[in-house]
């Protein structure tokens, strides 16, 4: 039989509040297990993540579960087991997932447990598949290239008419000059 505490400790509520504040700043999260990584490896990973404005936090699982519940997010408690670090991504989670899976090649001790991306829970396999998709900037450049195609073809066609006229006039001039 469990004993329920009558008084909630202030330091715990403060820690949960800080986590909740960090979590509310973003809508995308990637859950990892960092067991087996050296300090240098974690530092290198954090350095790579900082370039994308990502906060990589080691969390206390119970506090994180409470914070996610208070934010009314989908249930991610299955990823909050064992030593857990959460990557809090304010923008472009695809790029962050790519960083993790590239880093995984150098440090196989790192485990990606799953992700919460735009209120959709992904397991490790789906997170890896998500990391292989083109990123936001890549998609924008593809779209711009597709949108630019018809305009480029129109310009080529419009430039071709005067060019043909010039070549025809030059051919006629060359033919008359040869006679």
PDB file of C-alpha atoms in Angstrom:
ATOM      1  CA  UNK A   1       0.000   0.000   0.000  1.00  0.00           C
ATOM      2  CA  UNK A   2       1.465   3.304  -1.111  1.00  0.00           C
ATOM      3  CA  UNK A   3       1.609   6.276   1.162  1.00  0.00           C
ATOM      4  CA  UNK A   4       0.391   9.456  -0.465  1.00  0.00           C
ATOM      5  CA  UNK A   5       2.187  12.608   0.608  1.00  0.00           C
ATOM      6  CA  UNK A   6      -0.119  15.270   1.981  1.00  0.00           C
ATOM      7  CA  UNK A   7       2.246  18.145   1.266  1.00  0.00           C
ATOM      8  CA  UNK A   8       3.754  18.605  -2.175  1.00  0.00           C
ATOM      9  CA  UNK A   9       7.356  19.701  -1.965  1.00  0.00           C
ATOM     10  CA  UNK A  10       8.062  23.146  -3.375  1.00  0.00           C
ATOM     11  CA  UNK A  11      11.269  22.153  -5.138  1.00  0.00           C
ATOM     12  CA  UNK A  12       9.434  19.411  -7.049  1.00  0.00           C
ATOM     13  CA  UNK A  13       6.631  21.717  -8.163  1.00  0.00           C
ATOM     14  CA  UNK A  14       9.251  24.269  -9.185  1.00  0.00           C
ATOM     15  CA  UNK A  15      11.137  21.633 -11.241  1.00  0.00           C
ATOM     16  CA  UNK A  16       7.898  20.510 -12.901  1.00  0.00           C
ATOM     17  CA  UNK A  17       7.006  24.140 -13.638  1.00  0.00           C
ATOM     18  CA  UNK A  18      10.402  24.727 -15.272  1.00  0.00           C
ATOM     19  CA  UNK A  19       9.990  21.611 -17.402  1.00  0.00           C
ATOM     20  CA  UNK A  20       6.478  22.643 -18.363  1.00  0.00           C
ATOM     21  CA  UNK A  21       7.783  26.082 -19.363  1.00  0.00           C
ATOM     22  CA  UNK A  22      10.543  24.508 -21.499  1.00  0.00           C
ATOM     23  CA  UNK A  23       8.111  22.081 -23.102  1.00  0.00           C
ATOM     24  CA  UNK A  24       5.527  24.755 -23.863  1.00  0.00           C
ATOM     25  CA  UNK A  25       8.149  26.735 -25.828  1.00  0.00           C
ATOM     26  CA  UNK A  26       8.149  24.056 -28.541  1.00  0.00           C
ATOM     27  CA  UNK A  27       5.771  21.579 -30.095  1.00  0.00           C
ATOM     28  CA  UNK A  28       8.269  18.943 -31.220  1.00  0.00           C
ATOM     29  CA  UNK A  29      10.291  16.613 -28.984  1.00  0.00           C
ATOM     30  CA  UNK A  30      12.693  13.752 -29.599  1.00  0.00           C
ATOM     31  CA  UNK A  31      13.277  11.297 -26.754  1.00  0.00           C
ATOM     32  CA  UNK A  32      16.662   9.603 -26.429  1.00  0.00           C
ATOM     33  CA  UNK A  33      18.523   7.324 -24.080  1.00  0.00           C
ATOM     34  CA  UNK A  34      22.012   8.617 -23.423  1.00  0.00           C
ATOM     35  CA  UNK A  35      23.339   5.695 -21.348  1.00  0.00           C
ATOM     36  CA  UNK A  36      26.831   4.694 -22.501  1.00  0.00           C
ATOM     37  CA  UNK A  37      27.795   8.044 -24.018  1.00  0.00           C
ATOM     38  CA  UNK A  38      30.922   9.788 -22.793  1.00  0.00           C
ATOM     39  CA  UNK A  39      30.902  13.391 -21.635  1.00  0.00           C
ATOM     40  CA  UNK A  40      32.758  14.388 -24.809  1.00  0.00           C
ATOM     41  CA  UNK A  41      30.149  12.702 -26.989  1.00  0.00           C
ATOM     42  CA  UNK A  42      27.244  14.370 -25.194  1.00  0.00           C
ATOM     43  CA  UNK A  43      29.035  17.712 -25.427  1.00  0.00           C
ATOM     44  CA  UNK A  44      29.601  17.230 -29.171  1.00  0.00           C
ATOM     45  CA  UNK A  45      25.949  16.266 -29.644  1.00  0.00           C
ATOM     46  CA  UNK A  46      24.742  19.300 -27.705  1.00  0.00           C
ATOM     47  CA  UNK A  47      27.022  21.520 -29.780  1.00  0.00           C
ATOM     48  CA  UNK A  48      25.482  20.175 -33.001  1.00  0.00           C
ATOM     49  CA  UNK A  49      21.967  20.613 -31.605  1.00  0.00           C
ATOM     50  CA  UNK A  50      22.678  24.182 -30.484  1.00  0.00           C
ATOM     51  CA  UNK A  51      23.270  25.164 -34.114  1.00  0.00           C
ATOM     52  CA  UNK A  52      19.554  24.389 -34.687  1.00  0.00           C
ATOM     53  CA  UNK A  53      18.432  26.209 -31.485  1.00  0.00           C
ATOM     54  CA  UNK A  54      17.568  22.906 -29.815  1.00  0.00           C
ATOM     55  CA  UNK A  55      17.603  22.453 -26.063  1.00  0.00           C
ATOM     56  CA  UNK A  56      18.776  18.968 -25.060  1.00  0.00           C
ATOM     57  CA  UNK A  57      17.713  18.226 -21.484  1.00  0.00           C
ATOM     58  CA  UNK A  58      18.209  15.255 -19.238  1.00  0.00           C
ATOM     59  CA  UNK A  59      14.861  14.917 -17.482  1.00  0.00           C
ATOM     60  CA  UNK A  60      13.482  13.174 -14.467  1.00  0.00           C
ATOM     61  CA  UNK A  61      10.857  10.860 -15.947  1.00  0.00           C
ATOM     62  CA  UNK A  62       8.109  11.427 -13.373  1.00  0.00           C
ATOM     63  CA  UNK A  63       8.462  15.193 -13.627  1.00  0.00           C
ATOM     64  CA  UNK A  64       8.398  15.044 -17.431  1.00  0.00           C
ATOM     65  CA  UNK A  65       5.277  12.824 -17.393  1.00  0.00           C
ATOM     66  CA  UNK A  66       3.494  15.319 -15.145  1.00  0.00           C
ATOM     67  CA  UNK A  67       4.599  18.267 -17.289  1.00  0.00           C
ATOM     68  CA  UNK A  68       3.435  16.597 -20.528  1.00  0.00           C
ATOM     69  CA  UNK A  69       0.110  15.661 -18.901  1.00  0.00           C
ATOM     70  CA  UNK A  70      -0.424  19.237 -17.754  1.00  0.00           C
ATOM     71  CA  UNK A  71       0.248  20.453 -21.296  1.00  0.00           C
ATOM     72  CA  UNK A  72      -2.430  18.040 -22.624  1.00  0.00           C
ATOM     73  CA  UNK A  73      -0.113  16.382 -25.125  1.00  0.00           C
ATOM     74  CA  UNK A  74      -0.567  12.816 -26.372  1.00  0.00           C
ATOM     75  CA  UNK A  75       0.731  10.114 -24.047  1.00  0.00           C
ATOM     76  CA  UNK A  76       4.521   9.786 -24.296  1.00  0.00           C
ATOM     77  CA  UNK A  77       5.025   7.991 -20.980  1.00  0.00           C
ATOM     78  CA  UNK A  78       6.332   4.870 -22.753  1.00  0.00           C
ATOM     79  CA  UNK A  79       9.377   6.914 -23.832  1.00  0.00           C
ATOM     80  CA  UNK A  80       9.940   8.294 -20.343  1.00  0.00           C
ATOM     81  CA  UNK A  81      11.487   5.134 -18.947  1.00  0.00           C
ATOM     82  CA  UNK A  82      15.138   4.747 -17.972  1.00  0.00           C
ATOM     83  CA  UNK A  83      17.714   7.483 -18.458  1.00  0.00           C
ATOM     84  CA  UNK A  84      16.006   9.957 -20.767  1.00  0.00           C
ATOM     85  CA  UNK A  85      17.111  13.133 -22.478  1.00  0.00           C
ATOM     86  CA  UNK A  86      14.634  15.207 -24.452  1.00  0.00           C
ATOM     87  CA  UNK A  87      15.511  17.346 -27.453  1.00  0.00           C
ATOM     88  CA  UNK A  88      13.147  20.310 -27.392  1.00  0.00           C
ATOM     89  CA  UNK A  89      12.909  21.543 -30.985  1.00  0.00           C
ATOM     90  CA  UNK A  90      11.272  24.912 -31.596  1.00  0.00           C
ATOM     91  CA  UNK A  91      11.545  24.581 -35.392  1.00  0.00           C
ATOM     92  CA  UNK A  92      12.233  21.980 -38.109  1.00  0.00           C
ATOM     93  CA  UNK A  93      12.270  18.677 -36.203  1.00  0.00           C
ATOM     94  CA  UNK A  94      13.357  16.886 -39.375  1.00  0.00           C
ATOM     95  CA  UNK A  95      16.801  18.491 -39.245  1.00  0.00           C
ATOM     96  CA  UNK A  96      17.143  17.574 -35.563  1.00  0.00           C
ATOM     97  CA  UNK A  97      16.199  13.952 -36.252  1.00  0.00           C
ATOM     98  CA  UNK A  98      18.841  13.900 -38.999  1.00  0.00           C
ATOM     99  CA  UNK A  99      21.440  15.123 -36.501  1.00  0.00           C
ATOM    100  CA  UNK A 100      20.547  12.318 -34.082  1.00  0.00           C
ATOM    101  CA  UNK A 101      20.697   9.570 -36.679  1.00  0.00           C
ATOM    102  CA  UNK A 102      23.970  10.892 -38.125  1.00  0.00           C
ATOM    103  CA  UNK A 103      25.405  11.032 -34.595  1.00  0.00           C
ATOM    104  CA  UNK A 104      24.159   7.491 -34.011  1.00  0.00           C
ATOM    105  CA  UNK A 105      26.637   6.276 -36.651  1.00  0.00           C
ATOM    106  CA  UNK A 106      29.535   7.701 -34.583  1.00  0.00           C
ATOM    107  CA  UNK A 107      28.141   6.757 -31.172  1.00  0.00           C
ATOM    108  CA  UNK A 108      25.966   3.629 -31.322  1.00  0.00           C
ATOM    109  CA  UNK A 109      25.356   3.852 -27.548  1.00  0.00           C
ATOM    110  CA  UNK A 110      22.832   6.635 -28.190  1.00  0.00           C
ATOM    111  CA  UNK A 111      19.289   5.334 -28.616  1.00  0.00           C
ATOM    112  CA  UNK A 112      16.436   7.285 -30.126  1.00  0.00           C
ATOM    113  CA  UNK A 113      13.325   6.116 -28.271  1.00  0.00           C
ATOM    114  CA  UNK A 114      10.740   8.068 -30.218  1.00  0.00           C
ATOM    115  CA  UNK A 115       9.359  11.512 -30.893  1.00  0.00           C
ATOM    116  CA  UNK A 116       6.374  13.770 -30.427  1.00  0.00           C
ATOM    117  CA  UNK A 117       6.060  15.845 -33.589  1.00  0.00           C
ATOM    118  CA  UNK A 118       3.087  18.160 -34.080  1.00  0.00           C
ATOM    119  CA  UNK A 119       1.036  16.198 -31.520  1.00  0.00           C
ATOM    120  CA  UNK A 120       1.736  12.888 -33.288  1.00  0.00           C
ATOM    121  CA  UNK A 121       3.688  10.218 -31.409  1.00  0.00           C
ATOM    122  CA  UNK A 122       6.369   8.423 -33.454  1.00  0.00           C
ATOM    123  CA  UNK A 123       8.233   5.314 -32.376  1.00  0.00           C
ATOM    124  CA  UNK A 124      11.962   4.886 -33.111  1.00  0.00           C
ATOM    125  CA  UNK A 125      11.402   3.374 -36.580  1.00  0.00           C
ATOM    126  CA  UNK A 126       8.998   6.122 -37.650  1.00  0.00           C
ATOM    127  CA  UNK A 127      11.362   8.765 -36.273  1.00  0.00           C
ATOM    128  CA  UNK A 128      14.176   7.310 -38.382  1.00  0.00           C
ATOM    129  CA  UNK A 129      11.932   7.291 -41.459  1.00  0.00           C
ATOM    130  CA  UNK A 130      10.973  10.905 -40.681  1.00  0.00           C
ATOM    131  CA  UNK A 131      14.663  11.856 -40.550  1.00  0.00           C
ATOM    132  CA  UNK A 132      15.153  10.526 -44.083  1.00  0.00           C
ATOM    133  CA  UNK A 133      12.495  12.824 -45.542  1.00  0.00           C
ATOM    134  CA  UNK A 134      13.629  16.105 -47.108  1.00  0.00           C
ATOM    135  CA  UNK A 135      13.708  19.015 -44.691  1.00  0.00           C
ATOM    136  CA  UNK A 136      11.627  22.160 -44.829  1.00  0.00           C
ATOM    137  CA  UNK A 137      14.234  24.191 -46.733  1.00  0.00           C
ATOM    138  CA  UNK A 138      14.816  21.353 -49.196  1.00  0.00           C
ATOM    139  CA  UNK A 139      11.071  21.134 -49.859  1.00  0.00           C
ATOM    140  CA  UNK A 140      10.848  24.892 -50.389  1.00  0.00           C
ATOM    141  CA  UNK A 141      13.727  24.798 -52.880  1.00  0.00           C
ATOM    142  CA  UNK A 142      12.071  21.882 -54.731  1.00  0.00           C
ATOM    143  CA  UNK A 143       8.800  23.814 -54.878  1.00  0.00           C
ATOM    144  CA  UNK A 144      10.526  26.949 -56.130  1.00  0.00           C
ATOM    145  CA  UNK A 145      12.316  24.927 -58.810  1.00  0.00           C
ATOM    146  CA  UNK A 146       9.028  23.414 -59.975  1.00  0.00           C
ATOM    147  CA  UNK A 147       7.332  26.808 -59.937  1.00  0.00           C
ATOM    148  CA  UNK A 148      10.251  28.369 -61.813  1.00  0.00           C
ATOM    149  CA  UNK A 149      10.153  25.772 -64.629  1.00  0.00           C
ATOM    150  CA  UNK A 150       7.201  27.144 -66.640  1.00  0.00           C
ATOM    151  CA  UNK A 151       8.522  30.698 -66.408  1.00  0.00           C
ATOM    152  CA  UNK A 152      11.960  29.543 -67.567  1.00  0.00           C
ATOM    153  CA  UNK A 153      10.368  27.671 -70.505  1.00  0.00           C
ATOM    154  CA  UNK A 154       8.330  30.752 -71.467  1.00  0.00           C
ATOM    155  CA  UNK A 155      11.414  32.969 -71.438  1.00  0.00           C
ATOM    156  CA  UNK A 156      13.293  30.431 -73.559  1.00  0.00           C
ATOM    157  CA  UNK A 157      10.425  30.256 -76.053  1.00  0.00           C
ATOM    158  CA  UNK A 158      10.121  34.061 -76.252  1.00  0.00           C
ATOM    159  CA  UNK A 159      13.868  34.457 -76.759  1.00  0.00           C
ATOM    160  CA  UNK A 160      13.872  31.756 -79.423  1.00  0.00           C
ATOM    161  CA  UNK A 161      11.616  33.700 -81.817  1.00  0.00           C
ATOM    162  CA  UNK A 162      13.955  36.729 -82.252  1.00  0.00           C
ATOM    163  CA  UNK A 163      16.987  34.426 -82.295  1.00  0.00           C
ATOM    164  CA  UNK A 164      15.492  32.412 -85.169  1.00  0.00           C
ATOM    165  CA  UNK A 165      14.722  35.647 -87.028  1.00  0.00           C
ATOM    166  CA  UNK A 166      18.308  36.841 -86.611  1.00  0.00           C
ATOM    167  CA  UNK A 167      19.701  33.472 -87.764  1.00  0.00           C
ATOM    168  CA  UNK A 168      17.372  33.490 -90.802  1.00  0.00           C
ATOM    169  CA  UNK A 169      18.347  37.042 -91.760  1.00  0.00           C
ATOM    170  CA  UNK A 170      22.019  36.168 -91.329  1.00  0.00           C
ATOM    171  CA  UNK A 171      21.623  33.033 -93.468  1.00  0.00           C
ATOM    172  CA  UNK A 172      19.900  35.054 -96.212  1.00  0.00           C
ATOM    173  CA  UNK A 173      22.648  37.701 -96.010  1.00  0.00           C
ATOM    174  CA  UNK A 174      25.358  35.034 -96.205  1.00  0.00           C
ATOM    175  CA  UNK A 175      23.601  33.401 -99.185  1.00  0.00           C
ATOM    176  CA  UNK A 176      23.319  36.732-101.048  1.00  0.00           C
ATOM    177  CA  UNK A 177      26.923  37.585-100.176  1.00  0.00           C
ATOM    178  CA  UNK A 178      28.071  34.273-101.621  1.00  0.00           C
ATOM    179  CA  UNK A 179      26.321  34.982-104.970  1.00  0.00           C
TER     180      UNK A 179
END
